mmCIF file of N, CA, C and O in Angstrom:
data_model
loop_
_atom_site.group_PDB
_atom_site.id
_atom_site.type_symbol
_atom_site.label_atom_id
_atom_site.label_comp_id
_atom_site.label_asym_id
_atom_site.label_seq_id
_atom_site.Cartn_x
_atom_site.Cartn_y
_atom_site.Cartn_z
ATOM 1 N N MET A 1 1.007 12.360 -11.794
ATOM 2 C CA MET A 1 0.744 11.453 -10.259
ATOM 3 C C MET A 1 1.635 11.744 -10.238
ATOM 4 O O MET A 1 2.666 11.230 -9.987
ATOM 5 N N SER A 2 1.789 12.083 -8.612
ATOM 6 C CA SER A 2 2.485 11.924 -7.866
ATOM 7 C C SER A 2 2.940 10.745 -6.906
ATOM 8 O O SER A 2 1.337 10.315 -6.043
ATOM 9 N N ARG A 3 3.501 9.608 -6.273
ATOM 10 C CA ARG A 3 3.264 9.608 -5.626
ATOM 11 C C ARG A 3 4.428 9.276 -3.700
ATOM 12 O O ARG A 3 5.862 10.105 -4.823
ATOM 13 N N ALA A 4 4.060 9.354 -2.985
ATOM 14 C CA ALA A 4 5.276 9.828 -1.391
ATOM 15 C C ALA A 4 5.372 8.222 -0.856
ATOM 16 O O ALA A 4 4.177 6.912 -0.665
ATOM 17 N N LEU A 5 5.987 8.283 -0.387
ATOM 18 C CA LEU A 5 6.375 6.720 -0.310
ATOM 19 C C LEU A 5 6.274 7.549 1.717
ATOM 20 O O LEU A 5 7.358 8.098 1.691
ATOM 21 N N GLY A 6 5.855 6.751 2.965
ATOM 22 C CA GLY A 6 5.955 6.381 4.069
ATOM 23 C C GLY A 6 6.043 5.675 4.773
ATOM 24 O O GLY A 6 5.258 4.397 4.096
ATOM 25 N N GLY A 7 6.174 5.404 5.986
ATOM 26 C CA GLY A 7 5.990 4.027 6.537
ATOM 27 C C GLY A 7 6.206 4.181 8.135
ATOM 28 O O GLY A 7 6.639 5.420 8.325
ATOM 29 N N GLY A 8 5.764 3.375 9.019
ATOM 30 C CA GLY A 8 5.588 2.988 10.512
ATOM 31 C C GLY A 8 5.918 1.948 10.739
ATOM 32 O O GLY A 8 4.290 0.749 9.947
ATOM 33 N N ALA A 9 5.451 1.932 12.000
ATOM 34 C CA ALA A 9 4.745 0.920 12.707
ATOM 35 C C ALA A 9 3.259 0.413 12.937
ATOM 36 O O ALA A 9 3.184 1.822 13.596
ATOM 37 N N VAL A 10 2.124 -0.331 12.833
ATOM 38 C CA VAL A 10 1.383 -0.637 14.058
ATOM 39 C C VAL A 10 1.471 -0.733 15.220
ATOM 40 O O VAL A 10 1.829 -1.655 15.497
ATOM 41 N N ASP A 11 0.667 -0.362 15.644
ATOM 42 C CA ASP A 11 0.594 0.249 17.669
ATOM 43 C C ASP A 11 -0.298 -1.078 17.738
ATOM 44 O O ASP A 11 -1.696 -1.754 16.491
ATOM 45 N N VAL A 12 -0.560 -1.573 19.511
ATOM 46 C CA VAL A 12 -1.166 -2.575 19.123
ATOM 47 C C VAL A 12 -2.705 -2.121 19.259
ATOM 48 O O VAL A 12 -2.715 -1.068 19.833
ATOM 49 N N GLY A 13 -2.590 -2.741 18.258
ATOM 50 C CA GLY A 13 -5.067 -2.293 18.732
ATOM 51 C C GLY A 13 -4.990 -1.860 17.906
ATOM 52 O O GLY A 13 -6.717 -1.268 17.546
ATOM 53 N N GLU A 14 -3.894 -0.968 16.691
ATOM 54 C CA GLU A 14 -4.845 -0.673 16.081
ATOM 55 C C GLU A 14 -4.622 -1.467 14.434
ATOM 56 O O GLU A 14 -4.188 -1.953 14.487
ATOM 57 N N SER A 15 -5.472 -0.114 13.546
ATOM 58 C CA SER A 15 -5.959 -0.766 12.052
ATOM 59 C C SER A 15 -4.881 -0.461 11.242
ATOM 60 O O SER A 15 -3.794 0.438 12.200
ATOM 61 N N TYR A 16 -4.697 -1.139 10.306
ATOM 62 C CA TYR A 16 -3.472 -0.724 9.095
ATOM 63 C C TYR A 16 -3.909 0.288 8.892
ATOM 64 O O TYR A 16 -3.449 1.428 8.937
ATOM 65 N N GLU A 17 -5.485 0.597 9.207
ATOM 66 C CA GLU A 17 -5.153 2.256 8.446
ATOM 67 C C GLU A 17 -5.956 3.297 8.689
ATOM 68 O O GLU A 17 -5.016 3.972 8.035
ATOM 69 N N ASP A 18 -5.848 2.845 10.092
ATOM 70 C CA ASP A 18 -5.430 4.004 11.481
ATOM 71 C C ASP A 18 -3.990 3.825 11.449
ATOM 72 O O ASP A 18 -2.909 5.533 11.312
ATOM 73 N N ALA A 19 -3.352 3.111 11.092
ATOM 74 C CA ALA A 19 -1.403 3.284 11.241
ATOM 75 C C ALA A 19 -1.482 4.298 9.895
ATOM 76 O O ALA A 19 -0.388 4.776 10.441
ATOM 77 N N ALA A 20 -1.510 3.664 8.713
ATOM 78 C CA ALA A 20 -1.796 4.002 7.529
ATOM 79 C C ALA A 20 -1.574 6.055 7.772
ATOM 80 O O ALA A 20 -0.855 7.082 7.853
ATOM 81 N N ALA A 21 -3.122 6.413 7.673
ATOM 82 C CA ALA A 21 -3.198 7.848 8.135
ATOM 83 C C ALA A 21 -2.243 8.537 9.949
ATOM 84 O O ALA A 21 -1.942 9.991 9.193
ATOM 85 N N ARG A 22 -1.712 7.642 10.333
ATOM 86 C CA ARG A 22 -1.122 8.335 11.396
ATOM 87 C C ARG A 22 0.951 8.774 11.256
ATOM 88 O O ARG A 22 0.257 9.894 11.019
ATOM 89 N N GLU A 23 0.465 7.358 10.404
ATOM 90 C CA GLU A 23 2.384 8.277 9.806
ATOM 91 C C GLU A 23 2.474 9.633 9.302
ATOM 92 O O GLU A 23 3.014 9.878 8.621
ATOM 93 N N LEU A 24 1.077 9.183 8.243
ATOM 94 C CA LEU A 24 1.137 10.147 6.759
ATOM 95 C C LEU A 24 0.955 11.429 7.936
ATOM 96 O O LEU A 24 1.386 12.108 7.727
ATOM 97 N N SER A 25 0.877 11.432 8.728
ATOM 98 C CA SER A 25 -0.479 13.030 9.412
ATOM 99 C C SER A 25 1.142 13.194 10.608
ATOM 100 O O SER A 25 1.896 14.414 10.763
ATOM 101 N N GLU A 26 1.836 12.742 10.940
ATOM 102 C CA GLU A 26 3.197 12.457 11.776
ATOM 103 C C GLU A 26 4.231 12.791 11.165
ATOM 104 O O GLU A 26 4.950 13.829 11.029
ATOM 105 N N GLU A 27 4.315 12.220 10.056
ATOM 106 C CA GLU A 27 5.457 12.845 8.832
ATOM 107 C C GLU A 27 5.236 13.956 8.145
ATOM 108 O O GLU A 27 6.059 14.349 7.448
ATOM 109 N N LEU A 28 4.472 13.643 7.513
ATOM 110 C CA LEU A 28 3.644 15.155 6.293
ATOM 111 C C LEU A 28 2.958 15.492 6.896
ATOM 112 O O LEU A 28 2.633 16.611 5.974
ATOM 113 N N GLY A 29 2.311 15.799 7.667
ATOM 114 C CA GLY A 29 1.801 17.186 8.244
ATOM 115 C C GLY A 29 0.156 17.016 7.473
ATOM 116 O O GLY A 29 -0.892 18.039 7.577
ATOM 117 N N ALA A 30 -0.141 15.038 7.077
ATOM 118 C CA ALA A 30 -1.392 15.801 6.658
ATOM 119 C C ALA A 30 -1.881 14.465 6.635
ATOM 120 O O ALA A 30 -2.640 13.279 6.808
ATOM 121 N N GLY A 31 -3.672 15.098 6.888
ATOM 122 C CA GLY A 31 -4.353 14.825 7.377
ATOM 123 C C GLY A 31 -6.028 14.521 6.767
ATOM 124 O O GLY A 31 -6.729 14.789 6.848
ATOM 125 N N VAL A 32 -5.565 13.505 5.472
ATOM 126 C CA VAL A 32 -6.417 12.960 4.507
ATOM 127 C C VAL A 32 -6.552 11.436 5.080
ATOM 128 O O VAL A 32 -5.794 10.620 5.569
ATOM 129 N N PRO A 33 -8.084 11.046 3.806
ATOM 130 C CA PRO A 33 -8.553 9.717 4.533
ATOM 131 C C PRO A 33 -7.050 8.917 3.932
ATOM 132 O O PRO A 33 -6.766 9.210 2.520
ATOM 133 N N VAL A 34 -7.260 7.445 4.379
ATOM 134 C CA VAL A 34 -6.057 6.258 3.385
ATOM 135 C C VAL A 34 -6.922 5.285 2.744
ATOM 136 O O VAL A 34 -8.170 4.726 2.972
ATOM 137 N N ARG A 35 -6.119 4.521 1.347
ATOM 138 C CA ARG A 35 -6.928 3.563 1.009
ATOM 139 C C ARG A 35 -6.315 2.189 1.067
ATOM 140 O O ARG A 35 -4.805 2.421 0.896
ATOM 141 N N PHE A 36 -6.848 1.536 2.145
ATOM 142 C CA PHE A 36 -5.767 0.450 2.204
ATOM 143 C C PHE A 36 -5.598 -0.517 0.018
ATOM 144 O O PHE A 36 -6.886 -0.713 -0.972
ATOM 145 N N MET A 37 -4.212 -0.620 0.777
ATOM 146 C CA MET A 37 -4.619 -1.169 -1.816
ATOM 147 C C MET A 37 -4.035 -2.633 -1.307
ATOM 148 O O MET A 37 -4.809 -3.925 -1.596
ATOM 149 N N PHE A 38 -3.352 -3.396 -0.204
ATOM 150 C CA PHE A 38 -3.669 -4.434 -0.628
ATOM 151 C C PHE A 38 -2.005 -5.005 0.692
ATOM 152 O O PHE A 38 -1.570 -3.749 0.992
ATOM 153 N N LYS A 39 -1.860 -5.847 1.111
ATOM 154 C CA LYS A 39 -0.319 -6.241 2.269
ATOM 155 C C LYS A 39 0.574 -7.422 1.645
ATOM 156 O O LYS A 39 -0.300 -7.994 1.037
ATOM 157 N N PHE A 40 1.415 -7.513 2.343
ATOM 158 C CA PHE A 40 2.102 -8.741 1.741
ATOM 159 C C PHE A 40 2.948 -8.327 3.488
ATOM 160 O O PHE A 40 3.527 -7.489 3.388
ATOM 161 N N LEU A 41 3.799 -10.409 2.901
ATOM 162 C CA LEU A 41 5.129 -10.384 4.090
ATOM 163 C C LEU A 41 6.383 -10.253 3.608
ATOM 164 O O LEU A 41 6.650 -11.197 2.189
ATOM 165 N N CYS A 42 7.394 -9.376 3.771
ATOM 166 C CA CYS A 42 8.702 -8.777 3.463
ATOM 167 C C CYS A 42 9.025 -9.583 3.854
ATOM 168 O O CYS A 42 9.605 -9.722 5.402
ATOM 169 N N ARG A 43 10.365 -10.509 2.919
ATOM 170 C CA ARG A 43 11.215 -11.127 3.367
ATOM 171 C C ARG A 43 12.344 -10.508 3.925
ATOM 172 O O ARG A 43 13.813 -11.110 4.005
ATOM 173 N N ASN A 44 12.416 -8.941 2.897
ATOM 174 C CA ASN A 44 13.722 -8.079 2.969
ATOM 175 C C ASN A 44 13.798 -8.435 4.379
ATOM 176 O O ASN A 44 12.868 -7.263 5.380
ATOM 177 N N GLY A 45 15.743 -7.289 4.739
ATOM 178 C CA GLY A 45 15.386 -6.863 6.290
ATOM 179 C C GLY A 45 15.852 -8.073 7.512
ATOM 180 O O GLY A 45 16.256 -9.174 6.525
ATOM 181 N N VAL A 46 16.203 -8.172 8.468
ATOM 182 C CA VAL A 46 15.719 -8.310 9.660
ATOM 183 C C VAL A 46 15.219 -9.326 9.575
ATOM 184 O O VAL A 46 15.547 -10.367 9.645
ATOM 185 N N SER A 47 13.987 -9.289 9.509
ATOM 186 C CA SER A 47 13.057 -10.612 9.397
ATOM 187 C C SER A 47 11.904 -10.524 9.092
ATOM 188 O O SER A 47 12.175 -9.070 8.701
ATOM 189 N N PRO A 48 10.971 -11.347 8.333
ATOM 190 C CA PRO A 48 10.170 -10.876 7.939
ATOM 191 C C PRO A 48 8.817 -10.191 8.909
ATOM 192 O O PRO A 48 8.985 -10.319 9.169
ATOM 193 N N VAL A 49 8.896 -9.779 8.069
ATOM 194 C CA VAL A 49 7.274 -8.166 8.483
ATOM 195 C C VAL A 49 6.637 -8.061 7.282
ATOM 196 O O VAL A 49 6.901 -8.001 6.112
ATOM 197 N N TRP A 50 5.138 -7.489 8.435
ATOM 198 C CA TRP A 50 4.401 -7.221 6.847
ATOM 199 C C TRP A 50 4.111 -6.637 7.079
ATOM 200 O O TRP A 50 4.208 -5.074 7.567
ATOM 201 N N PHE A 51 3.846 -6.008 5.180
ATOM 202 C CA PHE A 51 3.779 -4.462 4.679
ATOM 203 C C PHE A 51 2.361 -4.776 4.570
ATOM 204 O O PHE A 51 0.773 -5.516 3.657
ATOM 205 N N GLY A 52 1.245 -3.287 4.860
ATOM 206 C CA GLY A 52 0.218 -2.718 4.593
ATOM 207 C C GLY A 52 0.534 -1.683 3.540
ATOM 208 O O GLY A 52 1.280 -0.568 4.206
ATOM 209 N N VAL A 53 0.249 -1.427 3.092
ATOM 210 C CA VAL A 53 0.085 -0.306 0.697
ATOM 211 C C VAL A 53 -1.078 0.032 1.292
ATOM 212 O O VAL A 53 -2.258 -0.127 0.763
ATOM 213 N N HIS A 54 -0.790 1.090 1.420
ATOM 214 C CA HIS A 54 -2.152 2.138 1.587
ATOM 215 C C HIS A 54 -1.662 3.088 0.277
ATOM 216 O O HIS A 54 -0.954 3.778 -0.443
ATOM 217 N N GLU A 55 -3.155 4.123 -0.501
ATOM 218 C CA GLU A 55 -2.360 5.283 -1.177
ATOM 219 C C GLU A 55 -3.803 6.844 -0.352
ATOM 220 O O GLU A 55 -4.994 5.907 0.622
ATOM 221 N N ALA A 56 -3.421 8.136 -1.209
ATOM 222 C CA ALA A 56 -4.025 8.999 0.068
ATOM 223 C C ALA A 56 -3.871 10.026 -1.497
ATOM 224 O O ALA A 56 -2.418 10.433 -1.732
ATOM 225 N N VAL A 57 -4.433 10.579 -1.102
ATOM 226 C CA VAL A 57 -4.954 11.743 -2.605
ATOM 227 C C VAL A 57 -4.873 12.486 -1.278
ATOM 228 O O VAL A 57 -5.638 13.447 -1.264
ATOM 229 N N ILE A 58 -3.357 13.931 -1.620
ATOM 230 C CA ILE A 58 -2.721 15.057 -1.404
ATOM 231 C C ILE A 58 -2.619 15.613 -1.564
ATOM 232 O O ILE A 58 -2.770 16.299 -2.455
ATOM 233 N N THR A 59 -3.680 17.326 -1.550
ATOM 234 C CA THR A 59 -3.932 18.193 -2.507
ATOM 235 C C THR A 59 -3.335 19.069 -1.325
ATOM 236 O O THR A 59 -2.842 20.301 -1.397
ATOM 237 N N GLU A 60 -3.218 19.001 0.376
ATOM 238 C CA GLU A 60 -2.643 20.740 0.714
ATOM 239 C C GLU A 60 -1.217 20.606 1.206
ATOM 240 O O GLU A 60 -0.676 19.438 0.759
ATOM 241 N N PRO A 61 -0.827 21.306 0.789
ATOM 242 C CA PRO A 61 1.279 21.186 1.135
ATOM 243 C C PRO A 61 0.960 20.777 2.613
ATOM 244 O O PRO A 61 0.102 20.662 3.641
ATOM 245 N N LEU A 62 2.458 20.316 2.636
ATOM 246 C CA LEU A 62 2.676 19.092 3.183
ATOM 247 C C LEU A 62 3.264 20.087 4.254
ATOM 248 O O LEU A 62 4.527 21.296 4.205
ATOM 249 N N LEU A 63 3.893 19.244 5.194
ATOM 250 C CA LEU A 63 4.341 20.122 7.149
ATOM 251 C C LEU A 63 4.965 19.131 6.797
ATOM 252 O O LEU A 63 5.052 18.396 8.059
ATOM 253 N N PRO A 64 6.115 19.132 6.503
ATOM 254 C CA PRO A 64 7.472 17.387 6.457
ATOM 255 C C PRO A 64 7.889 17.947 8.600
ATOM 256 O O PRO A 64 8.231 18.857 8.359
ATOM 257 N N ASP A 65 8.339 16.621 9.078
ATOM 258 C CA ASP A 65 9.038 16.416 10.019
ATOM 259 C C ASP A 65 10.183 16.290 10.029
ATOM 260 O O ASP A 65 10.604 15.541 10.148
ATOM 261 N N SER A 66 11.295 17.483 10.107
ATOM 262 C CA SER A 66 12.276 17.034 10.052
ATOM 263 C C SER A 66 12.834 15.856 10.733
ATOM 264 O O SER A 66 13.691 16.248 10.745
ATOM 265 N N SER A 67 12.209 16.255 12.518
ATOM 266 C CA SER A 67 12.826 14.424 13.050
ATOM 267 C C SER A 67 13.021 13.831 12.407
ATOM 268 O O SER A 67 13.363 12.071 12.583
ATOM 269 N N GLU A 68 11.841 13.366 11.310
ATOM 270 C CA GLU A 68 11.268 12.163 11.163
ATOM 271 C C GLU A 68 11.699 11.925 9.521
ATOM 272 O O GLU A 68 11.444 10.977 8.697
ATOM 273 N N ILE A 69 11.803 13.264 8.969
ATOM 274 C CA ILE A 69 12.028 13.217 7.204
ATOM 275 C C ILE A 69 13.016 13.769 7.459
ATOM 276 O O ILE A 69 13.136 15.197 6.910
ATOM 277 N N ALA A 70 13.676 12.732 6.331
ATOM 278 C CA ALA A 70 15.148 14.114 5.593
ATOM 279 C C ALA A 70 15.361 15.277 4.075
ATOM 280 O O ALA A 70 15.102 15.815 4.513
ATOM 281 N N TRP A 71 14.063 14.666 3.876
ATOM 282 C CA TRP A 71 13.981 15.448 2.279
ATOM 283 C C TRP A 71 12.493 14.367 1.872
ATOM 284 O O TRP A 71 12.713 13.546 1.730
ATOM 285 N N HIS A 72 12.696 15.682 0.940
ATOM 286 C CA HIS A 72 10.836 15.207 0.261
ATOM 287 C C HIS A 72 10.660 15.914 -0.665
ATOM 288 O O HIS A 72 11.353 16.861 -1.068
ATOM 289 N N ALA A 73 10.222 15.530 -1.838
ATOM 290 C CA ALA A 73 10.185 16.054 -2.583
ATOM 291 C C ALA A 73 8.994 15.223 -3.611
ATOM 292 O O ALA A 73 8.863 14.002 -3.821
ATOM 293 N N TRP A 74 8.301 15.966 -4.643
ATOM 294 C CA TRP A 74 6.753 14.778 -5.265
ATOM 295 C C TRP A 74 7.750 14.455 -6.989
ATOM 296 O O TRP A 74 8.025 15.238 -7.659
ATOM 297 N N LEU A 75 7.281 13.314 -7.384
ATOM 298 C CA LEU A 75 8.006 12.669 -8.209
ATOM 299 C C LEU A 75 6.756 11.772 -9.427
ATOM 300 O O LEU A 75 5.449 11.458 -8.705
ATOM 301 N N THR A 76 6.964 11.645 -10.300
ATOM 302 C CA THR A 76 6.641 11.515 -11.537
ATOM 303 C C THR A 76 6.179 9.923 -11.170
ATOM 304 O O THR A 76 8.113 9.620 -10.620
ATOM 305 N N GLU A 77 5.566 9.165 -12.129
ATOM 306 C CA GLU A 77 5.834 7.359 -11.197
ATOM 307 C C GLU A 77 6.951 7.283 -11.996
ATOM 308 O O GLU A 77 7.536 6.137 -12.089
ATOM 309 N N LEU A 78 7.163 8.334 -13.109
ATOM 310 C CA LEU A 78 8.478 7.770 -14.102
ATOM 311 C C LEU A 78 9.733 8.378 -13.395
ATOM 312 O O LEU A 78 10.951 7.940 -13.365
ATOM 313 N N GLU A 79 9.455 8.211 -12.458
ATOM 314 C CA GLU A 79 11.017 9.393 -12.231
ATOM 315 C C GLU A 79 11.048 8.451 -10.567
ATOM 316 O O GLU A 79 11.434 7.892 -10.614
ATOM 317 N N LEU A 80 9.809 7.800 -9.944
ATOM 318 C CA LEU A 80 9.989 6.943 -9.330
ATOM 319 C C LEU A 80 11.224 5.500 -10.009
ATOM 320 O O LEU A 80 11.740 5.126 -9.427
ATOM 321 N N ARG A 81 9.723 5.129 -11.529
ATOM 322 C CA ARG A 81 10.589 4.497 -12.334
ATOM 323 C C ARG A 81 11.865 3.804 -11.548
ATOM 324 O O ARG A 81 13.412 3.794 -11.879
ATOM 325 N N GLU A 82 12.717 5.221 -12.220
ATOM 326 C CA GLU A 82 14.255 5.378 -12.553
ATOM 327 C C GLU A 82 14.814 5.114 -11.649
ATOM 328 O O GLU A 82 16.214 5.476 -11.616
ATOM 329 N N VAL A 83 14.736 5.232 -10.026
ATOM 330 C CA VAL A 83 16.007 5.957 -8.978
ATOM 331 C C VAL A 83 14.944 5.100 -8.153
ATOM 332 O O VAL A 83 16.252 4.841 -6.916
ATOM 333 N N VAL A 84 14.267 4.092 -8.291
ATOM 334 C CA VAL A 84 13.993 2.720 -7.416
ATOM 335 C C VAL A 84 15.232 1.957 -7.125
ATOM 336 O O VAL A 84 15.533 1.427 -5.425
ATOM 337 N N ASP A 85 16.038 2.124 -8.172
ATOM 338 C CA ASP A 85 17.060 1.491 -7.709
ATOM 339 C C ASP A 85 18.989 1.755 -7.412
ATOM 340 O O ASP A 85 19.448 0.935 -7.583
ATOM 341 N N ARG A 86 18.626 2.815 -7.266
ATOM 342 C CA ARG A 86 19.681 3.969 -7.497
ATOM 343 C C ARG A 86 19.455 5.036 -5.963
ATOM 344 O O ARG A 86 20.790 4.570 -5.195
ATOM 345 N N TRP A 87 17.962 5.326 -5.520
ATOM 346 C CA TRP A 87 18.343 5.630 -4.050
ATOM 347 C C TRP A 87 18.190 4.501 -3.323
ATOM 348 O O TRP A 87 17.210 3.742 -3.318
ATOM 349 N N PRO A 88 18.297 5.261 -1.768
ATOM 350 C CA PRO A 88 18.082 4.161 -0.671
ATOM 351 C C PRO A 88 16.602 4.343 -0.596
ATOM 352 O O PRO A 88 15.787 4.969 0.238
ATOM 353 N N PHE A 89 16.016 2.615 -0.169
ATOM 354 C CA PHE A 89 15.139 2.500 0.421
ATOM 355 C C PHE A 89 14.823 1.258 1.919
ATOM 356 O O PHE A 89 16.127 0.978 1.509
ATOM 357 N N VAL A 90 13.716 1.730 2.714
ATOM 358 C CA VAL A 90 14.627 0.958 3.598
ATOM 359 C C VAL A 90 13.915 -0.798 3.715
ATOM 360 O O VAL A 90 13.741 -0.893 1.646
ATOM 361 N N PRO A 91 14.004 -1.502 3.703
ATOM 362 C CA PRO A 91 14.138 -3.007 3.397
ATOM 363 C C PRO A 91 12.875 -3.209 2.911
ATOM 364 O O PRO A 91 12.087 -3.110 3.720
ATOM 365 N N GLY A 92 12.457 -3.406 1.791
ATOM 366 C CA GLY A 92 11.289 -3.859 1.332
ATOM 367 C C GLY A 92 10.606 -2.933 0.694
ATOM 368 O O GLY A 92 8.913 -3.241 0.299
ATOM 369 N N GLY A 93 10.966 -2.009 0.899
ATOM 370 C CA GLY A 93 10.535 -0.579 0.479
ATOM 371 C C GLY A 93 10.655 -0.399 -1.392
ATOM 372 O O GLY A 93 9.357 -0.259 -2.322
ATOM 373 N N ARG A 94 11.672 -1.048 -1.967
ATOM 374 C CA ARG A 94 11.380 -1.359 -3.491
ATOM 375 C C ARG A 94 10.477 -2.061 -3.891
ATOM 376 O O ARG A 94 9.735 -2.444 -4.575
ATOM 377 N N GLU A 95 10.094 -3.242 -3.267
ATOM 378 C CA GLU A 95 9.414 -4.719 -3.610
ATOM 379 C C GLU A 95 7.830 -4.002 -2.830
ATOM 380 O O GLU A 95 7.243 -4.206 -4.282
ATOM 381 N N ALA A 96 7.369 -2.953 -2.207
ATOM 382 C CA ALA A 96 5.950 -2.494 -1.856
ATOM 383 C C ALA A 96 5.858 -1.815 -2.703
ATOM 384 O O ALA A 96 4.728 -1.283 -3.623
ATOM 385 N N LEU A 97 7.163 -0.490 -3.258
ATOM 386 C CA LEU A 97 6.978 0.252 -4.550
ATOM 387 C C LEU A 97 6.633 -0.436 -6.287
ATOM 388 O O LEU A 97 5.322 0.103 -6.274
ATOM 389 N N ARG A 98 7.537 -1.508 -5.777
ATOM 390 C CA ARG A 98 6.726 -2.364 -6.891
ATOM 391 C C ARG A 98 6.074 -2.805 -7.518
ATOM 392 O O ARG A 98 4.921 -2.998 -8.300
ATOM 393 N N ARG A 99 5.286 -3.780 -5.926
ATOM 394 C CA ARG A 99 3.887 -4.373 -5.709
ATOM 395 C C ARG A 99 2.765 -3.333 -5.922
ATOM 396 O O ARG A 99 1.862 -3.262 -6.821
ATOM 397 N N TYR A 100 3.143 -1.874 -5.747
ATOM 398 C CA TYR A 100 2.289 -0.744 -5.521
ATOM 399 C C TYR A 100 1.445 -0.394 -6.828
ATOM 400 O O TYR A 100 1.084 -0.465 -8.348
ATOM 401 N N LEU A 101 3.030 -0.032 -7.437
ATOM 402 C CA LEU A 101 3.004 0.097 -8.957
ATOM 403 C C LEU A 101 2.272 -0.259 -10.178
ATOM 404 O O LEU A 101 2.049 0.020 -10.800
ATOM 405 N N VAL A 102 2.480 -2.198 -9.688
ATOM 406 C CA VAL A 102 1.534 -3.109 -10.721
ATOM 407 C C VAL A 102 0.801 -3.232 -10.072
ATOM 408 O O VAL A 102 -0.823 -2.569 -11.192
ATOM 409 N N SER A 103 -0.285 -3.004 -9.001
ATOM 410 C CA SER A 103 -1.381 -3.221 -8.579
ATOM 411 C C SER A 103 -2.682 -1.609 -9.444
ATOM 412 O O SER A 103 -3.956 -2.246 -9.752
ATOM 413 N N GLY A 104 -1.705 -0.539 -9.275
ATOM 414 C CA GLY A 104 -2.116 0.942 -9.418
ATOM 415 C C GLY A 104 -2.788 0.879 -12.015
ATOM 416 O O GLY A 104 -3.048 1.532 -12.189
ATOM 417 N N ASN A 105 -2.232 -0.065 -12.022
ATOM 418 C CA ASN A 105 -1.720 -0.114 -13.538
ATOM 419 C C ASN A 105 -2.500 -2.053 -14.129
ATOM 420 O O ASN A 105 -3.195 -1.501 -15.448
ATOM 421 N N GLU A 106 -2.994 -2.291 -13.072
ATOM 422 C CA GLU A 106 -3.493 -3.747 -14.140
ATOM 423 C C GLU A 106 -5.116 -3.048 -14.581
ATOM 424 O O GLU A 106 -5.459 -4.259 -15.533
ATOM 425 N N ASP A 107 -5.938 -1.760 -14.048
ATOM 426 C CA ASP A 107 -7.299 -1.921 -14.896
ATOM 427 C C ASP A 107 -7.223 -1.135 -16.076
ATOM 428 O O ASP A 107 -8.223 -0.809 -16.857
ATOM 429 N N GLN A 108 -5.693 -1.239 -16.438
ATOM 430 C CA GLN A 108 -5.753 0.409 -17.605
ATOM 431 C C GLN A 108 -4.512 -0.730 -19.129
ATOM 432 O O GLN A 108 -3.620 -1.573 -18.642
ATOM 433 N N PRO A 109 -5.954 0.265 -19.758
ATOM 434 C CA PRO A 109 -5.285 -1.224 -20.787
ATOM 435 C C PRO A 109 -3.660 -0.856 -21.198
ATOM 436 O O PRO A 109 -2.775 0.006 -21.124
ATOM 437 N N PRO A 110 -2.984 -1.323 -21.912
ATOM 438 C CA PRO A 110 -1.473 -1.286 -21.733
ATOM 439 C C PRO A 110 -0.596 -0.481 -22.886
ATOM 440 O O PRO A 110 -2.331 -0.008 -23.598
ATOM 441 N N ALA A 111 -0.072 -0.252 -23.372
ATOM 442 C CA ALA A 111 0.351 1.636 -23.593
ATOM 443 C C ALA A 111 0.452 0.658 -25.155
ATOM 444 O O ALA A 111 1.267 -0.800 -24.980
ATOM 445 N N GLY A 112 0.434 1.909 -25.683
ATOM 446 C CA GLY A 112 1.006 1.475 -27.475
ATOM 447 C C GLY A 112 -0.632 0.900 -28.183
ATOM 448 O O GLY A 112 -0.846 0.295 -29.107
#
């Protein structure tokens, strides 16, 4: 399973889901539906900000906007877990990723 992190701001009058779909399209050229997972108040960075975390299944080739995306690649969940504390993330990005990884594994039995 591959995961991607992208993001942006919600415009006035825009839902979290619409903003996530718009940002996914703008940043990666992927016009696919998104699914709301959860939101949380992130206290990292300059000031508290609400994070809405969504997921999407992308099967089409990505067309990243070079003015928004400096680098992209598909990483497995294990690879993401290995680099989360070594690579730069936006403020709150690590917390969002960790919360997402936990939320995706709640219904799965423990390994071993």
